[in-house]
XYZ file of C-alpha atoms in Angstrom:
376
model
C 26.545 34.397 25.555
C 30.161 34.236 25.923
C 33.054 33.938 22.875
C 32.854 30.606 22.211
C 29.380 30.592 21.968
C 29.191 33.051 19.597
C 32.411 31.364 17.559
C 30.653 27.830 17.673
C 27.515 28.570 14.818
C 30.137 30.377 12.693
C 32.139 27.305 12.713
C 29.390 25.295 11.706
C 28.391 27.205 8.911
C 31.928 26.983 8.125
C 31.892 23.081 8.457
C 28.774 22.713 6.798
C 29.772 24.798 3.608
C 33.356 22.585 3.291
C 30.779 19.343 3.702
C 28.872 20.331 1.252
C 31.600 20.910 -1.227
C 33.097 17.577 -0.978
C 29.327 16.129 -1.502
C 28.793 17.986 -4.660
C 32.473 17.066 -5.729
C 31.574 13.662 -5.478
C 28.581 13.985 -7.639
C 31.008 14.617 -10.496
C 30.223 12.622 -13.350
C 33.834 11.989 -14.300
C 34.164 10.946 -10.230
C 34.581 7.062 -10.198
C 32.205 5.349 -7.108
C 34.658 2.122 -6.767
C 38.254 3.830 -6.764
C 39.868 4.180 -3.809
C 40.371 7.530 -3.719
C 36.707 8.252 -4.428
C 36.087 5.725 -0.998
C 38.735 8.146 0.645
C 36.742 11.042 -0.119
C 33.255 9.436 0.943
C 34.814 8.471 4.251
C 36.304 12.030 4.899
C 32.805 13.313 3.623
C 30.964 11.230 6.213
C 33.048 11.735 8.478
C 32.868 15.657 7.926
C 28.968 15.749 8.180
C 29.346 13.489 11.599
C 30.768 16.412 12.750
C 28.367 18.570 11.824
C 25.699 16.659 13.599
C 27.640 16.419 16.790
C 27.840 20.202 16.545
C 24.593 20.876 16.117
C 23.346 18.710 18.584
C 25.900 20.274 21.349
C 24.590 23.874 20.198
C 20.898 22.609 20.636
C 19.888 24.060 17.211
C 16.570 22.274 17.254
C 14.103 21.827 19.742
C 10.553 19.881 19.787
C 8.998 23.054 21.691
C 9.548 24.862 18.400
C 7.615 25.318 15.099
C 8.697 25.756 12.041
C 8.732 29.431 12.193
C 11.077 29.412 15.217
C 13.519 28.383 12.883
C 16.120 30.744 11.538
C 16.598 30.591 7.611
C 20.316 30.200 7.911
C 19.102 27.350 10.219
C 17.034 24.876 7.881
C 19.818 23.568 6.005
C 21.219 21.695 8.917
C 17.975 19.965 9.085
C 19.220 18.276 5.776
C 22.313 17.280 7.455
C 21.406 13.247 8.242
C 19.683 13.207 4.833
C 23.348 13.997 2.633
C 24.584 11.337 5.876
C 22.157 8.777 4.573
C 22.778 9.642 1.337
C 26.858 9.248 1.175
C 26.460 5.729 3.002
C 24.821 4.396 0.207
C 27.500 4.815 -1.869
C 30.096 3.160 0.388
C 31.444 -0.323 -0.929
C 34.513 -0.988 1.131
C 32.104 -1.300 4.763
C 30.234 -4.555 4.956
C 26.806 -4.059 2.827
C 24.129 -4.523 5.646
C 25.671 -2.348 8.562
C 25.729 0.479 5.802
C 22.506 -0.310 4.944
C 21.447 -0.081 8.153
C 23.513 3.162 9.161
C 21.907 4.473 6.191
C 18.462 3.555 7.115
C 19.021 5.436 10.724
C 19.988 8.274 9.084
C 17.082 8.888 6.941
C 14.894 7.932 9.589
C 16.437 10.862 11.887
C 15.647 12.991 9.191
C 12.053 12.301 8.673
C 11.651 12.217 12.856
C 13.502 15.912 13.051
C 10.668 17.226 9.921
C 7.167 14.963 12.066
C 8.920 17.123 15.205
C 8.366 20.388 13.150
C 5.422 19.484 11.451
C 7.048 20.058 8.115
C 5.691 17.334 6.478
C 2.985 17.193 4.071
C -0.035 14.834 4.258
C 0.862 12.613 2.185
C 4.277 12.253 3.209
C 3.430 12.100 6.591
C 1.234 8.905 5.767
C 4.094 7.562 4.401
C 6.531 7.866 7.576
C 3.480 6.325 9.924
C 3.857 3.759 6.693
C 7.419 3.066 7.278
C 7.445 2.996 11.355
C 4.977 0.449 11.243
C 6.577 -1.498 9.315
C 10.577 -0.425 8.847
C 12.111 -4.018 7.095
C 8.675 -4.320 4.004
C 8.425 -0.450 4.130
C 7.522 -0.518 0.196
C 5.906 2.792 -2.151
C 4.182 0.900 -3.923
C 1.833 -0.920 -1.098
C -1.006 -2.201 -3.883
C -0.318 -5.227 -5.761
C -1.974 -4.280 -8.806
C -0.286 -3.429 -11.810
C -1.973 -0.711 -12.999
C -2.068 1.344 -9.648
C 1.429 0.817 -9.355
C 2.378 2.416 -12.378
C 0.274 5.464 -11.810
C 1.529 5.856 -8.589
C 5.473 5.614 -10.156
C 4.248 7.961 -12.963
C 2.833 10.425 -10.376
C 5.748 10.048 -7.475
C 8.251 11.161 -11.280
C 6.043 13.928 -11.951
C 5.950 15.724 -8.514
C 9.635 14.828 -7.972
C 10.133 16.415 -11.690
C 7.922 19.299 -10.259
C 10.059 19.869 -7.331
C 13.613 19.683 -9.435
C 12.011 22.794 -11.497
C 10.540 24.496 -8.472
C 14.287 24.241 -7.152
C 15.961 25.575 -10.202
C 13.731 28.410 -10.811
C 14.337 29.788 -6.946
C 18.158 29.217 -7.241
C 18.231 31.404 -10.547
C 16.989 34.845 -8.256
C 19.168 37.041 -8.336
C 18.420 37.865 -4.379
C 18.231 34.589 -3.442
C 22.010 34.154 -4.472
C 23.499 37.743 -2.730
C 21.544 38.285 -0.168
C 23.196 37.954 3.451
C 20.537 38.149 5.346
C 19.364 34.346 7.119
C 15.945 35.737 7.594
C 15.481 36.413 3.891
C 12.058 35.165 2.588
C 13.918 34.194 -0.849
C 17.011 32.155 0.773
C 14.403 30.532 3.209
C 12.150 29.321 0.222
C 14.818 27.353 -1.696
C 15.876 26.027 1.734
C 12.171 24.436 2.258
C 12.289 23.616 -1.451
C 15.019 21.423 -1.119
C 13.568 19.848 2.192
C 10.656 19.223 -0.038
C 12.634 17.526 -2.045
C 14.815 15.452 0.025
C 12.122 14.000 1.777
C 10.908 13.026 -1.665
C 13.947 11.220 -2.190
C 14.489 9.893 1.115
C 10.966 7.653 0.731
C 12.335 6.233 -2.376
C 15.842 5.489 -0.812
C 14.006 3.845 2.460
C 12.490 1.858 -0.215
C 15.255 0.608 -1.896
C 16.996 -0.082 1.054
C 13.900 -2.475 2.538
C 14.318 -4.709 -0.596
C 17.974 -4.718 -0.581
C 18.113 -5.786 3.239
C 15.653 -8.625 1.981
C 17.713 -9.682 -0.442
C 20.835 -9.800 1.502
C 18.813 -11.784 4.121
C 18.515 -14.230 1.609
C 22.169 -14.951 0.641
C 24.063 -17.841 2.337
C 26.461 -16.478 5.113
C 30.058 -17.030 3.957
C 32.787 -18.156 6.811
C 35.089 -15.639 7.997
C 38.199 -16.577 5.891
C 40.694 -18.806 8.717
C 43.802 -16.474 9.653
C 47.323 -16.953 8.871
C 47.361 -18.680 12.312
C 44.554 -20.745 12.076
C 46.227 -21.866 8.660
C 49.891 -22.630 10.093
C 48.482 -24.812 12.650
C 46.238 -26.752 10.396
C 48.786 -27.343 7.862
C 51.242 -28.575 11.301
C 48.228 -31.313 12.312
C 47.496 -32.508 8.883
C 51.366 -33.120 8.174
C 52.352 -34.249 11.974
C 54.317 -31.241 12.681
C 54.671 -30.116 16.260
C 52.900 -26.624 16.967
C 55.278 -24.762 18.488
C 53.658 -21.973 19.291
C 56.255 -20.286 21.594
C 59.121 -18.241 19.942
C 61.255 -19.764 22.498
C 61.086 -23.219 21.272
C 62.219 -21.878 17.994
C 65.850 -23.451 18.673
C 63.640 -26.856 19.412
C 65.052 -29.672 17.088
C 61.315 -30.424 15.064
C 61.245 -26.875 14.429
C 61.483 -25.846 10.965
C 60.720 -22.526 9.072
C 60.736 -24.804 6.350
C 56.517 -24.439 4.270
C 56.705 -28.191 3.532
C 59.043 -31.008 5.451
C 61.690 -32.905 4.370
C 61.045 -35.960 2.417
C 62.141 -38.252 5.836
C 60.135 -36.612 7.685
C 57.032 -37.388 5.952
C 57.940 -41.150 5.452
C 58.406 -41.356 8.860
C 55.389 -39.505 10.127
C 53.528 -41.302 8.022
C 54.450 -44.921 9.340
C 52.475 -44.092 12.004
C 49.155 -42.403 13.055
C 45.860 -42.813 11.915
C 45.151 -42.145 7.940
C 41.558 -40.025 9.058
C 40.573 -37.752 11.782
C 37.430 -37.973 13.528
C 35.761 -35.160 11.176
C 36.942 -37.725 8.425
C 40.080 -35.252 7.348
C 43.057 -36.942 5.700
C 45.819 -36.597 8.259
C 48.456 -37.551 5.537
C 48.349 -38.910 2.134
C 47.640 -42.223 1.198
C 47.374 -43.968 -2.786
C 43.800 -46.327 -3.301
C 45.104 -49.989 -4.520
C 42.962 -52.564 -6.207
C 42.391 -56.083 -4.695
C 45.342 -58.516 -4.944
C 43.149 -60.901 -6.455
C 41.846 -58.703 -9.102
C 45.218 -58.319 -10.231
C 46.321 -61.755 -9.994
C 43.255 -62.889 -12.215
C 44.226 -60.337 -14.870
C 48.251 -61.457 -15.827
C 47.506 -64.146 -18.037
C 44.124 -62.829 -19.851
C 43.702 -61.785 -23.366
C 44.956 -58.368 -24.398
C 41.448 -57.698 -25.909
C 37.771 -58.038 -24.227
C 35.955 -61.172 -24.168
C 32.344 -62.119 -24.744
C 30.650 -62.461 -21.651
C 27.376 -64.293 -23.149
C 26.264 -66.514 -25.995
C 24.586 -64.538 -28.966
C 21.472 -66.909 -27.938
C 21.487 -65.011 -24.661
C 22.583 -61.663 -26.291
C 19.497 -62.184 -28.313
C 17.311 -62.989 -25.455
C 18.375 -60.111 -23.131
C 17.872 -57.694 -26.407
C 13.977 -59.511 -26.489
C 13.611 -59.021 -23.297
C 14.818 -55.187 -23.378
C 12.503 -54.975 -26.249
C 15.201 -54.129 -28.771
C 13.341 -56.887 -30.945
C 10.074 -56.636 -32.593
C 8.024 -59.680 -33.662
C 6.578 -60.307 -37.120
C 6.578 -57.567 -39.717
C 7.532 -57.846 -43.432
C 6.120 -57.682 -46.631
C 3.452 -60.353 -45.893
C 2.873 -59.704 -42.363
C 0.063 -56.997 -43.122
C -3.753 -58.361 -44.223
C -4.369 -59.422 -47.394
C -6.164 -57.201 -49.420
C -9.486 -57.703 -51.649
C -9.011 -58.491 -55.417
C -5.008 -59.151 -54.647
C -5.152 -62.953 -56.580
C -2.106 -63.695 -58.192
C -4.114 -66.773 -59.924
C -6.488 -64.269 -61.652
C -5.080 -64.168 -65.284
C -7.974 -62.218 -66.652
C -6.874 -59.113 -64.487
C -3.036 -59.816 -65.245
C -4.197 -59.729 -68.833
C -5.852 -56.223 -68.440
C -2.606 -54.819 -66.862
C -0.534 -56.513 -69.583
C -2.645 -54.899 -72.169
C -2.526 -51.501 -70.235
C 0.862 -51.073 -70.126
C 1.226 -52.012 -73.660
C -0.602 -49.483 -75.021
C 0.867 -46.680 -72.381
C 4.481 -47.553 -73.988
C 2.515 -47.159 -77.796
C 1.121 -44.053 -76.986
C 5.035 -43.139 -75.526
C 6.340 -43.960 -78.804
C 3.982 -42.247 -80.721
C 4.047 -38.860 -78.796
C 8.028 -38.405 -78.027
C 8.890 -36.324 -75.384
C 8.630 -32.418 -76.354
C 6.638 -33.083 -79.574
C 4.012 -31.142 -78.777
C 6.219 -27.567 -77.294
C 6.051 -25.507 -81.261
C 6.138 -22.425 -79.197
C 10.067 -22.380 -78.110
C 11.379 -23.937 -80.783
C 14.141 -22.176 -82.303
């Protein structure tokens, strides 16, 4: 091994230590996602763990002949180098939304393909990545549509995620872990495959995420490309009748004008002439909408208010027939009841007598006569 081989990991450990920094600055909480300098420091992130990648693909780091234990401990972090890739495109909002999503998606599927090579994956995470190559744009978690299964399996995926966090935190806190610098070190090499554990964890749930984004995107309506300046000039030139003179030598041309809108002859005069509508139907100058000549003639000499335009006869009918008009009703339209005889003077007797003796007993009893409780 000559110099520069030797020089080349040290420089990547180098490169990968300064990527790393700017990740975990980014995961400031006070660090704003849709500033521009926050999208400046994604981008120079990115671009910083591209390098990486290149680098450890020229030095050959990994290779499918190996296992797992051929791996150096100082190694296995690079292994998590397309994860943190897949991880910062997420987050980019200046790059149109499906190629990141897509770039993303590459990423994390590099990842998983690097761990299947080294058999570092566990069973069921293994089923999972045969899950998502079979089917990379529906790839879903949660692959049961019943309610109930879903939520155990969200309530268990929290748990062992919430298992791994701890597992993580309680290796970082060793004291050897931290000082040691030896790459071979059992302890440094057990928070390295603790944190594989779980980024893959992670990178299911973002490959899910990212299959029902893509959907959704698929689902928008594609917007035009917005016209260029260009594209502008000249259709503003053929609406209005203006040469396109195209050529900066015919700038000294006489119907040449920097001028945004023409002068006032000009338009009367280009608009003399011509047709009023392309042949996509596009006005090709303006034009006012008149009334018919004889519509206005009729309407010199009429009244200043509206007249009737039917008889209240035929108002009447129209309403009938609209069935704004009932038939029959009233007082006596209903049937006649039994006993209802106005000739029966017997009966109109009884009432007489009935009422009489209601307005005696009135008289007799006045109103609060018999209240002796609340008298004062």
């Amino acid at each position: 091994m000559d110099s520069n081989d030797a020089e080349q990991p040290s420089s990547l450990r180098k490169l990968f230590k300064t990527a790393n920094n700017q990740r975990h600055e980014l995961e400031h909480p006070a660090a704003q996602s849709s500033s521009a300098t926050y999208q400046d420091n994604l981008r120079a992130t990115i671009g910083a763990f591209q390098q990486c990648q290149q680098l450890t693909d020229r030095l050959a780091l990994f290779s499918p002949n190996e296992t797992e234990d051929d791996i150096a401990s100082g190694d296995l972090q690079y292994l998590l180098i397309n994860h943190y890739l897949g991880e910062l495109l997420r987050q980019d909002s200046i790059t149109d939304r499906t190629t990141v999503l897509h770039q993303a998606q590459t990423a994390y599927e590099h990842y998983l393909k690097l761990l299947d090579t080294y058999d570092m994956l566990s069973k069921a995470d293994s089923k999972l990545y045969q899950r998502y190559l079979s089917n990379r744009d529906n790839f879903s978690l949660l692959s049961t549509a019943d309610p109930t299964a879903r939520r155990n399996t969200k309530i268990t995926r929290y748990k062992h995620e919430q298992e791994l966090k701890l597992k993580l935190r309680s290796l970082a806190q060793v004291p050897l872990a931290l000082q040691t610098d030896n790459d071979d070190d059992a302890a440094s090499r057990e928070i390295y495959l603790a944190e594989i554990q779980l980024c893959t964890h992670t990178t299911f749930h973002a490959l899910d995420l990212i299959a029902q984004e893509l959907q959704i995107l698929a689902l928008m309506p594609q917007t035009s490309p917005a016209p260029q300046p260009e594209e502008r000039e000249i259709d503003y030139r053929h609406r209005n009748g203006i040469p396109n003179n195209n050529n900066n030598n015919n700038r000294h041309d006489d119907t040449y004008s920097e001028r945004l809108d023409p002068p006032i002859s000009q338009l009367l005069n280009t608009g003399k002439a011509g047709p009023l509508l392309s042949k996509d139907g596009k006005p090709l100058k303006p034009f006012t909408l008149l009334d018919s000549r004889q519509r206005v003639r009729n309407g010199v000499f009429r009244p200043d208010h509206a007249l009737p335009t039917m008889t209240i006869d035929e108002y009447l009918v129209e309403e009938k027939r609209r069935g704004g008009i009932v038939d029959g009703g009233g007082p006596g339209a209903g049937p006649v009841q039994e006993g209802d005889d106005q000739d029966d003077v017997e009966k109109a007797d009884r009432e007489t007598m009935k009422k009489r003796e209601w307005d005696e007993y009135v008289e007799a009893n006045p109103k609060g006569s018999g209240n002796t409780l609340n008298r004062g």
